[in-house]
Amino acid sequence: MNAIKPLTHEMKDYALVSSALEYLTHNAVKQPDLNNLAHVLGQNPYELQKLFKRWAGISPKTFLQALTLDHAKSMLKDSASILDAAFELGLSGPGRLHDLFVTYEAMSPGAYKQKGKGLTFQYGFHPSPFGLCLLMMTSHGVSGLAFCDEAEKHNALHDMMSRWPNAIYQENSVITAPFIARIFKPSLWNKAQPLRLVFIGTDFEIRVWETLLKIPFGKATTYGDIALHLEKPMGAARAVGTAVGKNPISFVVPCHRVLGKTGKLCGYHWGLTRKQAILGWETGLK
């Protein structure tokens, strides 16, 4: 496979969108309009409108509406049944588990206990629509996807490597680059060539990550409803939250679609601003 062209436009757009989100989050009470937002960001309203349309496929107004509590609550409608509905639609098998058309395999608990011993990970940093990302692979498939800013590359790599400390790591962006295009370009999502994932975790973590794959675009669920789906008591919601937080394959395994029971955006390992951006970006794809 040949290396893909860097997503430079998406990176630049995301940097501005991220600044917009941070400003809006801290000034939500003031309800700033497009003109005010453009002034703060040093843009003219027309250019800011074009940026959002180019990056998210929707207007700033629609994008911001996708980030409101009311919208989050609508995403949670029928949350308790949405995961069970996945079975009725035939999405529970290893075929079409996710909007990206992925398949997966889970490594044995024994392999997890060895903390990656005997595994070799190829990794590379690449531009993405949500900032810099780190993709990690084994011969079994994609095993990790993290986000970071340029200054955080070392921390992101250390975070991922600490999950499997006994593995061998080799930087090889030529190998990982083609998979970035398949992940972030909807036109390349192809059920005839599914993206292969490999889950490396405890039995409970893997069950939670499998459940995340059943949450479709435009929908969300809660930690408590995932616990119920796994036939665990409501008290297990905290354990589910921990497992969701440990999801090593961000975006592809959509942990960003898990919200608090009131619709509030809860903690996200890669930052709440990025979680907001991903949810808004997905709104433009519906």
PDB file of N, CA and C in Angstrom, residues 4-98:
ATOM      1  N   ILE A   4      -0.692   7.690   2.182  1.00  0.00           N
ATOM      2  CA  ILE A   4      -1.722   8.618   1.757  1.00  0.00           C
ATOM      3  C   ILE A   4      -1.223  10.044   1.887  1.00  0.00           C
ATOM      4  N   LYS A   5      -1.891  10.952   1.207  1.00  0.00           N
ATOM      5  CA  LYS A   5      -1.574  12.369   1.306  1.00  0.00           C
ATOM      6  C   LYS A   5      -2.012  12.880   2.671  1.00  0.00           C
ATOM      7  N   PRO A   6      -1.167  13.602   3.392  1.00  0.00           N
ATOM      8  CA  PRO A   6      -1.535  14.099   4.718  1.00  0.00           C
ATOM      9  C   PRO A   6      -2.809  14.935   4.683  1.00  0.00           C
ATOM     10  N   LEU A   7      -3.613  14.810   5.739  1.00  0.00           N
ATOM     11  CA  LEU A   7      -4.865  15.533   5.826  1.00  0.00           C
ATOM     12  C   LEU A   7      -4.618  16.943   6.382  1.00  0.00           C
ATOM     13  N   THR A   8      -3.833  17.730   5.651  1.00  0.00           N
ATOM     14  CA  THR A   8      -3.402  19.031   6.167  1.00  0.00           C
ATOM     15  C   THR A   8      -4.570  19.994   6.336  1.00  0.00           C
ATOM     16  N   HIS A   9      -5.520  20.014   5.391  1.00  0.00           N
ATOM     17  CA  HIS A   9      -6.656  20.927   5.496  1.00  0.00           C
ATOM     18  C   HIS A   9      -7.502  20.594   6.712  1.00  0.00           C
ATOM     19  N   GLU A  10      -7.749  19.300   6.918  1.00  0.00           N
ATOM     20  CA  GLU A  10      -8.554  18.886   8.064  1.00  0.00           C
ATOM     21  C   GLU A  10      -7.877  19.276   9.371  1.00  0.00           C
ATOM     22  N   MET A  11      -6.549  19.142   9.415  1.00  0.00           N
ATOM     23  CA  MET A  11      -5.808  19.493  10.623  1.00  0.00           C
ATOM     24  C   MET A  11      -5.956  20.990  10.922  1.00  0.00           C
ATOM     25  N   LYS A  12      -5.795  21.827   9.889  1.00  0.00           N
ATOM     26  CA  LYS A  12      -5.910  23.267  10.079  1.00  0.00           C
ATOM     27  C   LYS A  12      -7.325  23.653  10.480  1.00  0.00           C
ATOM     28  N   ASP A  13      -8.304  23.020   9.833  1.00  0.00           N
ATOM     29  CA  ASP A  13      -9.695  23.303  10.168  1.00  0.00           C
ATOM     30  C   ASP A  13      -9.993  22.905  11.602  1.00  0.00           C
ATOM     31  N   TYR A  14      -9.485  21.731  12.006  1.00  0.00           N
ATOM     32  CA  TYR A  14      -9.769  21.265  13.363  1.00  0.00           C
ATOM     33  C   TYR A  14      -9.160  22.200  14.403  1.00  0.00           C
ATOM     34  N   ALA A  15      -7.997  22.727  14.144  1.00  0.00           N
ATOM     35  CA  ALA A  15      -7.357  23.634  15.099  1.00  0.00           C
ATOM     36  C   ALA A  15      -8.255  24.836  15.369  1.00  0.00           C
ATOM     37  N   LEU A  16      -8.892  25.358  14.310  1.00  0.00           N
ATOM     38  CA  LEU A  16      -9.777  26.505  14.480  1.00  0.00           C
ATOM     39  C   LEU A  16     -11.090  26.077  15.135  1.00  0.00           C
ATOM     40  N   VAL A  17     -11.617  24.926  14.724  1.00  0.00           N
ATOM     41  CA  VAL A  17     -12.853  24.412  15.327  1.00  0.00           C
ATOM     42  C   VAL A  17     -12.647  24.153  16.815  1.00  0.00           C
ATOM     43  N   SER A  18     -11.501  23.610  17.162  1.00  0.00           N
ATOM     44  CA  SER A  18     -11.194  23.337  18.558  1.00  0.00           C
ATOM     45  C   SER A  18     -11.183  24.619  19.376  1.00  0.00           C
ATOM     46  N   SER A  19     -10.590  25.683  18.825  1.00  0.00           N
ATOM     47  CA  SER A  19     -10.576  26.976  19.511  1.00  0.00           C
ATOM     48  C   SER A  19     -11.992  27.515  19.675  1.00  0.00           C
ATOM     49  N   ALA A  20     -12.812  27.316  18.639  1.00  0.00           N
ATOM     50  CA  ALA A  20     -14.204  27.765  18.698  1.00  0.00           C
ATOM     51  C   ALA A  20     -14.965  27.024  19.793  1.00  0.00           C
ATOM     52  N   LEU A  21     -14.743  25.722  19.872  1.00  0.00           N
ATOM     53  CA  LEU A  21     -15.445  24.917  20.871  1.00  0.00           C
ATOM     54  C   LEU A  21     -15.046  25.320  22.286  1.00  0.00           C
ATOM     55  N   GLU A  22     -13.774  25.558  22.476  1.00  0.00           N
ATOM     56  CA  GLU A  22     -13.315  25.959  23.801  1.00  0.00           C
ATOM     57  C   GLU A  22     -13.919  27.309  24.204  1.00  0.00           C
ATOM     58  N   TYR A  23     -13.977  28.232  23.255  1.00  0.00           N
ATOM     59  CA  TYR A  23     -14.569  29.535  23.549  1.00  0.00           C
ATOM     60  C   TYR A  23     -16.054  29.389  23.859  1.00  0.00           C
ATOM     61  N   LEU A  24     -16.764  28.620  23.052  1.00  0.00           N
ATOM     62  CA  LEU A  24     -18.206  28.451  23.249  1.00  0.00           C
ATOM     63  C   LEU A  24     -18.508  27.743  24.559  1.00  0.00           C
ATOM     64  N   THR A  25     -17.670  26.781  24.921  1.00  0.00           N
ATOM     65  CA  THR A  25     -17.874  26.046  26.164  1.00  0.00           C
ATOM     66  C   THR A  25     -17.752  26.971  27.371  1.00  0.00           C
ATOM     67  N   HIS A  26     -16.783  27.864  27.323  1.00  0.00           N
ATOM     68  CA  HIS A  26     -16.547  28.755  28.456  1.00  0.00           C
ATOM     69  C   HIS A  26     -17.461  29.983  28.449  1.00  0.00           C
ATOM     70  N   ASN A  27     -18.168  30.200  27.334  1.00  0.00           N
ATOM     71  CA  ASN A  27     -19.034  31.364  27.232  1.00  0.00           C
ATOM     72  C   ASN A  27     -20.457  30.991  26.831  1.00  0.00           C
ATOM     73  N   ALA A  28     -20.856  29.783  27.180  1.00  0.00           N
ATOM     74  CA  ALA A  28     -22.171  29.285  26.780  1.00  0.00           C
ATOM     75  C   ALA A  28     -23.299  30.165  27.300  1.00  0.00           C
ATOM     76  N   VAL A  29     -23.132  30.705  28.495  1.00  0.00           N
ATOM     77  CA  VAL A  29     -24.180  31.532  29.095  1.00  0.00           C
ATOM     78  C   VAL A  29     -24.460  32.768  28.245  1.00  0.00           C
ATOM     79  N   LYS A  30     -23.425  33.291  27.594  1.00  0.00           N
ATOM     80  CA  LYS A  30     -23.570  34.495  26.768  1.00  0.00           C
ATOM     81  C   LYS A  30     -24.190  34.202  25.402  1.00  0.00           C
ATOM     82  N   GLN A  31     -24.238  32.918  25.030  1.00  0.00           N
ATOM     83  CA  GLN A  31     -24.794  32.519  23.730  1.00  0.00           C
ATOM     84  C   GLN A  31     -24.199  33.350  22.592  1.00  0.00           C
ATOM     85  N   PRO A  32     -22.886  33.311  22.398  1.00  0.00           N
ATOM     86  CA  PRO A  32     -22.268  34.119  21.333  1.00  0.00           C
ATOM     87  C   PRO A  32     -22.764  33.694  19.952  1.00  0.00           C
ATOM     88  N   ASP A  33     -22.990  34.680  19.090  1.00  0.00           N
ATOM     89  CA  ASP A  33     -23.459  34.368  17.744  1.00  0.00           C
ATOM     90  C   ASP A  33     -22.266  34.229  16.802  1.00  0.00           C
ATOM     91  N   LEU A  34     -22.553  33.996  15.534  1.00  0.00           N
ATOM     92  CA  LEU A  34     -21.505  33.766  14.542  1.00  0.00           C
ATOM     93  C   LEU A  34     -20.566  34.955  14.424  1.00  0.00           C
ATOM     94  N   ASN A  35     -21.116  36.178  14.419  1.00  0.00           N
ATOM     95  CA  ASN A  35     -20.279  37.369  14.289  1.00  0.00           C
ATOM     96  C   ASN A  35     -19.324  37.510  15.464  1.00  0.00           C
ATOM     97  N   ASN A  36     -19.829  37.253  16.654  1.00  0.00           N
ATOM     98  CA  ASN A  36     -18.996  37.351  17.847  1.00  0.00           C
ATOM     99  C   ASN A  36     -17.906  36.291  17.821  1.00  0.00           C
ATOM    100  N   LEU A  37     -18.279  35.069  17.468  1.00  0.00           N
ATOM    101  CA  LEU A  37     -17.322  33.974  17.409  1.00  0.00           C
ATOM    102  C   LEU A  37     -16.245  34.261  16.370  1.00  0.00           C
ATOM    103  N   ALA A  38     -16.647  34.753  15.210  1.00  0.00           N
ATOM    104  CA  ALA A  38     -15.689  35.071  14.152  1.00  0.00           C
ATOM    105  C   ALA A  38     -14.706  36.145  14.611  1.00  0.00           C
ATOM    106  N   HIS A  39     -15.217  37.143  15.322  1.00  0.00           N
ATOM    107  CA  HIS A  39     -14.350  38.210  15.822  1.00  0.00           C
ATOM    108  C   HIS A  39     -13.310  37.663  16.797  1.00  0.00           C
ATOM    109  N   VAL A  40     -13.734  36.805  17.707  1.00  0.00           N
ATOM    110  CA  VAL A  40     -12.824  36.231  18.702  1.00  0.00           C
ATOM    111  C   VAL A  40     -11.738  35.399  18.033  1.00  0.00           C
ATOM    112  N   LEU A  41     -12.098  34.679  16.982  1.00  0.00           N
ATOM    113  CA  LEU A  41     -11.156  33.790  16.309  1.00  0.00           C
ATOM    114  C   LEU A  41     -10.325  34.506  15.239  1.00  0.00           C
ATOM    115  N   GLY A  42     -10.602  35.784  15.022  1.00  0.00           N
ATOM    116  CA  GLY A  42      -9.847  36.520  14.016  1.00  0.00           C
ATOM    117  C   GLY A  42     -10.235  36.133  12.605  1.00  0.00           C
ATOM    118  N   GLN A  43     -11.492  35.713  12.420  1.00  0.00           N
ATOM    119  CA  GLN A  43     -12.002  35.327  11.104  1.00  0.00           C
ATOM    120  C   GLN A  43     -13.154  36.259  10.744  1.00  0.00           C
ATOM    121  N   ASN A  44     -13.481  36.313   9.453  1.00  0.00           N
ATOM    122  CA  ASN A  44     -14.725  36.991   9.121  1.00  0.00           C
ATOM    123  C   ASN A  44     -15.837  35.943   9.083  1.00  0.00           C
ATOM    124  N   PRO A  45     -17.074  36.333   9.339  1.00  0.00           N
ATOM    125  CA  PRO A  45     -18.164  35.359   9.429  1.00  0.00           C
ATOM    126  C   PRO A  45     -18.306  34.461   8.202  1.00  0.00           C
ATOM    127  N   TYR A  46     -18.085  35.047   7.029  1.00  0.00           N
ATOM    128  CA  TYR A  46     -18.214  34.265   5.796  1.00  0.00           C
ATOM    129  C   TYR A  46     -17.189  33.139   5.751  1.00  0.00           C
ATOM    130  N   GLU A  47     -15.932  33.459   6.101  1.00  0.00           N
ATOM    131  CA  GLU A  47     -14.877  32.447   6.079  1.00  0.00           C
ATOM    132  C   GLU A  47     -15.112  31.376   7.144  1.00  0.00           C
ATOM    133  N   LEU A  48     -15.617  31.799   8.306  1.00  0.00           N
ATOM    134  CA  LEU A  48     -15.902  30.837   9.358  1.00  0.00           C
ATOM    135  C   LEU A  48     -17.020  29.893   8.938  1.00  0.00           C
ATOM    136  N   GLN A  49     -18.014  30.450   8.252  1.00  0.00           N
ATOM    137  CA  GLN A  49     -19.109  29.620   7.727  1.00  0.00           C
ATOM    138  C   GLN A  49     -18.554  28.587   6.743  1.00  0.00           C
ATOM    139  N   LYS A  50     -17.663  29.017   5.859  1.00  0.00           N
ATOM    140  CA  LYS A  50     -17.064  28.108   4.879  1.00  0.00           C
ATOM    141  C   LYS A  50     -16.251  27.015   5.569  1.00  0.00           C
ATOM    142  N   LEU A  51     -15.529  27.396   6.616  1.00  0.00           N
ATOM    143  CA  LEU A  51     -14.698  26.432   7.332  1.00  0.00           C
ATOM    144  C   LEU A  51     -15.544  25.301   7.909  1.00  0.00           C
ATOM    145  N   PHE A  52     -16.622  25.662   8.597  1.00  0.00           N
ATOM    146  CA  PHE A  52     -17.467  24.631   9.195  1.00  0.00           C
ATOM    147  C   PHE A  52     -18.099  23.745   8.127  1.00  0.00           C
ATOM    148  N   LYS A  53     -18.517  24.348   7.026  1.00  0.00           N
ATOM    149  CA  LYS A  53     -19.110  23.555   5.949  1.00  0.00           C
ATOM    150  C   LYS A  53     -18.085  22.606   5.351  1.00  0.00           C
ATOM    151  N   ARG A  54     -16.854  23.084   5.211  1.00  0.00           N
ATOM    152  CA  ARG A  54     -15.789  22.247   4.645  1.00  0.00           C
ATOM    153  C   ARG A  54     -15.406  21.112   5.600  1.00  0.00           C
ATOM    154  N   TRP A  55     -15.316  21.426   6.875  1.00  0.00           N
ATOM    155  CA  TRP A  55     -14.833  20.450   7.858  1.00  0.00           C
ATOM    156  C   TRP A  55     -15.931  19.495   8.312  1.00  0.00           C
ATOM    157  N   ALA A  56     -17.105  20.031   8.653  1.00  0.00           N
ATOM    158  CA  ALA A  56     -18.164  19.205   9.217  1.00  0.00           C
ATOM    159  C   ALA A  56     -19.301  18.924   8.251  1.00  0.00           C
ATOM    160  N   GLY A  57     -19.349  19.645   7.131  1.00  0.00           N
ATOM    161  CA  GLY A  57     -20.433  19.424   6.182  1.00  0.00           C
ATOM    162  C   GLY A  57     -21.716  20.119   6.573  1.00  0.00           C
ATOM    163  N   ILE A  58     -21.695  20.913   7.632  1.00  0.00           N
ATOM    164  CA  ILE A  58     -22.878  21.613   8.115  1.00  0.00           C
ATOM    165  C   ILE A  58     -22.497  23.030   8.527  1.00  0.00           C
ATOM    166  N   SER A  59     -23.501  23.862   8.726  1.00  0.00           N
ATOM    167  CA  SER A  59     -23.250  25.246   9.116  1.00  0.00           C
ATOM    168  C   SER A  59     -22.832  25.326  10.575  1.00  0.00           C
ATOM    169  N   PRO A  60     -22.214  26.436  10.978  1.00  0.00           N
ATOM    170  CA  PRO A  60     -21.855  26.597  12.390  1.00  0.00           C
ATOM    171  C   PRO A  60     -23.073  26.464  13.308  1.00  0.00           C
ATOM    172  N   LYS A  61     -24.218  27.009  12.879  1.00  0.00           N
ATOM    173  CA  LYS A  61     -25.428  26.948  13.697  1.00  0.00           C
ATOM    174  C   LYS A  61     -25.856  25.509  13.924  1.00  0.00           C
ATOM    175  N   THR A  62     -25.878  24.713  12.853  1.00  0.00           N
ATOM    176  CA  THR A  62     -26.267  23.300  12.975  1.00  0.00           C
ATOM    177  C   THR A  62     -25.241  22.538  13.792  1.00  0.00           C
ATOM    178  N   PHE A  63     -23.979  22.862  13.570  1.00  0.00           N
ATOM    179  CA  PHE A  63     -22.913  22.200  14.313  1.00  0.00           C
ATOM    180  C   PHE A  63     -23.061  22.463  15.807  1.00  0.00           C
ATOM    181  N   LEU A  64     -23.321  23.704  16.172  1.00  0.00           N
ATOM    182  CA  LEU A  64     -23.445  24.053  17.577  1.00  0.00           C
ATOM    183  C   LEU A  64     -24.712  23.458  18.186  1.00  0.00           C
ATOM    184  N   GLN A  65     -25.776  23.359  17.384  1.00  0.00           N
ATOM    185  CA  GLN A  65     -26.993  22.722  17.876  1.00  0.00           C
ATOM    186  C   GLN A  65     -26.739  21.262  18.231  1.00  0.00           C
ATOM    187  N   ALA A  66     -25.813  20.645  17.505  1.00  0.00           N
ATOM    188  CA  ALA A  66     -25.483  19.234  17.754  1.00  0.00           C
ATOM    189  C   ALA A  66     -24.746  19.047  19.069  1.00  0.00           C
ATOM    190  N   LEU A  67     -24.301  20.147  19.677  1.00  0.00           N
ATOM    191  CA  LEU A  67     -23.538  20.069  20.913  1.00  0.00           C
ATOM    192  C   LEU A  67     -24.357  20.485  22.131  1.00  0.00           C
ATOM    193  N   THR A  68     -25.649  20.774  21.941  1.00  0.00           N
ATOM    194  CA  THR A  68     -26.481  21.208  23.052  1.00  0.00           C
ATOM    195  C   THR A  68     -26.964  20.021  23.869  1.00  0.00           C
ATOM    196  N   LEU A  69     -27.387  20.311  25.090  1.00  0.00           N
ATOM    197  CA  LEU A  69     -27.911  19.268  25.964  1.00  0.00           C
ATOM    198  C   LEU A  69     -29.188  18.672  25.390  1.00  0.00           C
ATOM    199  N   ASP A  70     -30.017  19.503  24.765  1.00  0.00           N
ATOM    200  CA  ASP A  70     -31.263  18.991  24.174  1.00  0.00           C
ATOM    201  C   ASP A  70     -30.966  17.964  23.089  1.00  0.00           C
ATOM    202  N   HIS A  71     -29.953  18.263  22.271  1.00  0.00           N
ATOM    203  CA  HIS A  71     -29.587  17.311  21.217  1.00  0.00           C
ATOM    204  C   HIS A  71     -29.045  16.029  21.816  1.00  0.00           C
ATOM    205  N   ALA A  72     -28.239  16.162  22.863  1.00  0.00           N
ATOM    206  CA  ALA A  72     -27.695  14.976  23.525  1.00  0.00           C
ATOM    207  C   ALA A  72     -28.812  14.117  24.082  1.00  0.00           C
ATOM    208  N   LYS A  73     -29.825  14.752  24.649  1.00  0.00           N
ATOM    209  CA  LYS A  73     -30.950  13.998  25.190  1.00  0.00           C
ATOM    210  C   LYS A  73     -31.698  13.263  24.074  1.00  0.00           C
ATOM    211  N   SER A  74     -31.811  13.890  22.914  1.00  0.00           N
ATOM    212  CA  SER A  74     -32.482  13.227  21.792  1.00  0.00           C
ATOM    213  C   SER A  74     -31.669  12.036  21.301  1.00  0.00           C
ATOM    214  N   MET A  75     -30.336  12.136  21.375  1.00  0.00           N
ATOM    215  CA  MET A  75     -29.483  11.007  21.002  1.00  0.00           C
ATOM    216  C   MET A  75     -29.674   9.838  21.956  1.00  0.00           C
ATOM    217  N   LEU A  76     -30.029  10.151  23.200  1.00  0.00           N
ATOM    218  CA  LEU A  76     -30.196   9.113  24.213  1.00  0.00           C
ATOM    219  C   LEU A  76     -31.587   8.496  24.206  1.00  0.00           C
ATOM    220  N   LYS A  77     -32.479   9.003  23.351  1.00  0.00           N
ATOM    221  CA  LYS A  77     -33.834   8.456  23.298  1.00  0.00           C
ATOM    222  C   LYS A  77     -33.779   6.967  22.991  1.00  0.00           C
ATOM    223  N   ASP A  78     -34.483   6.187  23.788  1.00  0.00           N
ATOM    224  CA  ASP A  78     -34.505   4.729  23.648  1.00  0.00           C
ATOM    225  C   ASP A  78     -33.121   4.110  23.833  1.00  0.00           C
ATOM    226  N   SER A  79     -32.289   4.767  24.626  1.00  0.00           N
ATOM    227  CA  SER A  79     -30.935   4.273  24.860  1.00  0.00           C
ATOM    228  C   SER A  79     -30.920   2.840  25.368  1.00  0.00           C
ATOM    229  N   ALA A  80     -31.869   2.526  26.253  1.00  0.00           N
ATOM    230  CA  ALA A  80     -31.877   1.192  26.872  1.00  0.00           C
ATOM    231  C   ALA A  80     -32.112   0.091  25.856  1.00  0.00           C
ATOM    232  N   SER A  81     -32.836   0.405  24.779  1.00  0.00           N
ATOM    233  CA  SER A  81     -33.175  -0.641  23.815  1.00  0.00           C
ATOM    234  C   SER A  81     -32.298  -0.627  22.567  1.00  0.00           C
ATOM    235  N   ILE A  82     -31.542   0.448  22.367  1.00  0.00           N
ATOM    236  CA  ILE A  82     -30.793   0.571  21.117  1.00  0.00           C
ATOM    237  C   ILE A  82     -29.740  -0.522  20.963  1.00  0.00           C
ATOM    238  N   LEU A  83     -29.144  -0.927  22.073  1.00  0.00           N
ATOM    239  CA  LEU A  83     -28.116  -1.960  22.001  1.00  0.00           C
ATOM    240  C   LEU A  83     -28.730  -3.314  21.688  1.00  0.00           C
ATOM    241  N   ASP A  84     -29.900  -3.599  22.271  1.00  0.00           N
ATOM    242  CA  ASP A  84     -30.574  -4.851  21.972  1.00  0.00           C
ATOM    243  C   ASP A  84     -31.088  -4.862  20.538  1.00  0.00           C
ATOM    244  N   ALA A  85     -31.486  -3.681  20.031  1.00  0.00           N
ATOM    245  CA  ALA A  85     -31.974  -3.598  18.655  1.00  0.00           C
ATOM    246  C   ALA A  85     -30.900  -3.987  17.667  1.00  0.00           C
ATOM    247  N   ALA A  86     -29.638  -3.797  18.033  1.00  0.00           N
ATOM    248  CA  ALA A  86     -28.537  -4.172  17.140  1.00  0.00           C
ATOM    249  C   ALA A  86     -28.595  -5.653  16.806  1.00  0.00           C
ATOM    250  N   PHE A  87     -29.019  -6.464  17.768  1.00  0.00           N
ATOM    251  CA  PHE A  87     -29.125  -7.897  17.509  1.00  0.00           C
ATOM    252  C   PHE A  87     -30.228  -8.168  16.486  1.00  0.00           C
ATOM    253  N   GLU A  88     -31.366  -7.479  16.638  1.00  0.00           N
ATOM    254  CA  GLU A  88     -32.490  -7.687  15.736  1.00  0.00           C
ATOM    255  C   GLU A  88     -32.139  -7.307  14.306  1.00  0.00           C
ATOM    256  N   LEU A  89     -31.253  -6.327  14.155  1.00  0.00           N
ATOM    257  CA  LEU A  89     -30.852  -5.865  12.826  1.00  0.00           C
ATOM    258  C   LEU A  89     -29.703  -6.675  12.242  1.00  0.00           C
ATOM    259  N   GLY A  90     -29.261  -7.653  13.010  1.00  0.00           N
ATOM    260  CA  GLY A  90     -28.193  -8.511  12.511  1.00  0.00           C
ATOM    261  C   GLY A  90     -26.827  -7.887  12.569  1.00  0.00           C
ATOM    262  N   LEU A  91     -26.609  -6.982  13.506  1.00  0.00           N
ATOM    263  CA  LEU A  91     -25.327  -6.300  13.590  1.00  0.00           C
ATOM    264  C   LEU A  91     -24.421  -6.892  14.664  1.00  0.00           C
ATOM    265  N   SER A  92     -24.825  -8.035  15.215  1.00  0.00           N
ATOM    266  CA  SER A  92     -24.071  -8.564  16.345  1.00  0.00           C
ATOM    267  C   SER A  92     -22.943  -9.505  15.934  1.00  0.00           C
ATOM    268  N   GLY A  93     -22.949  -9.948  14.692  1.00  0.00           N
ATOM    269  CA  GLY A  93     -21.917 -10.872  14.241  1.00  0.00           C
ATOM    270  C   GLY A  93     -20.655 -10.152  13.846  1.00  0.00           C
ATOM    271  N   PRO A  94     -19.683 -10.872  13.306  1.00  0.00           N
ATOM    272  CA  PRO A  94     -18.397 -10.261  12.955  1.00  0.00           C
ATOM    273  C   PRO A  94     -18.407  -9.537  11.618  1.00  0.00           C
ATOM    274  N   GLY A  95     -19.593  -9.293  11.037  1.00  0.00           N
ATOM    275  CA  GLY A  95     -19.663  -8.624   9.756  1.00  0.00           C
ATOM    276  C   GLY A  95     -19.740  -7.120   9.900  1.00  0.00           C
ATOM    277  N   ARG A  96     -20.951  -6.568   9.816  1.00  0.00           N
ATOM    278  CA  ARG A  96     -21.102  -5.115   9.876  1.00  0.00           C
ATOM    279  C   ARG A  96     -21.409  -4.702  11.313  1.00  0.00           C
ATOM    280  N   LEU A  97     -20.380  -4.504  12.091  1.00  0.00           N
ATOM    281  CA  LEU A  97     -20.550  -4.142  13.488  1.00  0.00           C
ATOM    282  C   LEU A  97     -20.578  -2.632  13.692  1.00  0.00           C
ATOM    283  N   HIS A  98     -20.202  -1.888  12.693  1.00  0.00           N
ATOM    284  CA  HIS A  98     -19.962  -0.464  12.916  1.00  0.00           C
ATOM    285  C   HIS A  98     -20.098   0.275  11.604  1.00  0.00           C
TER     286      HIS A  98
END
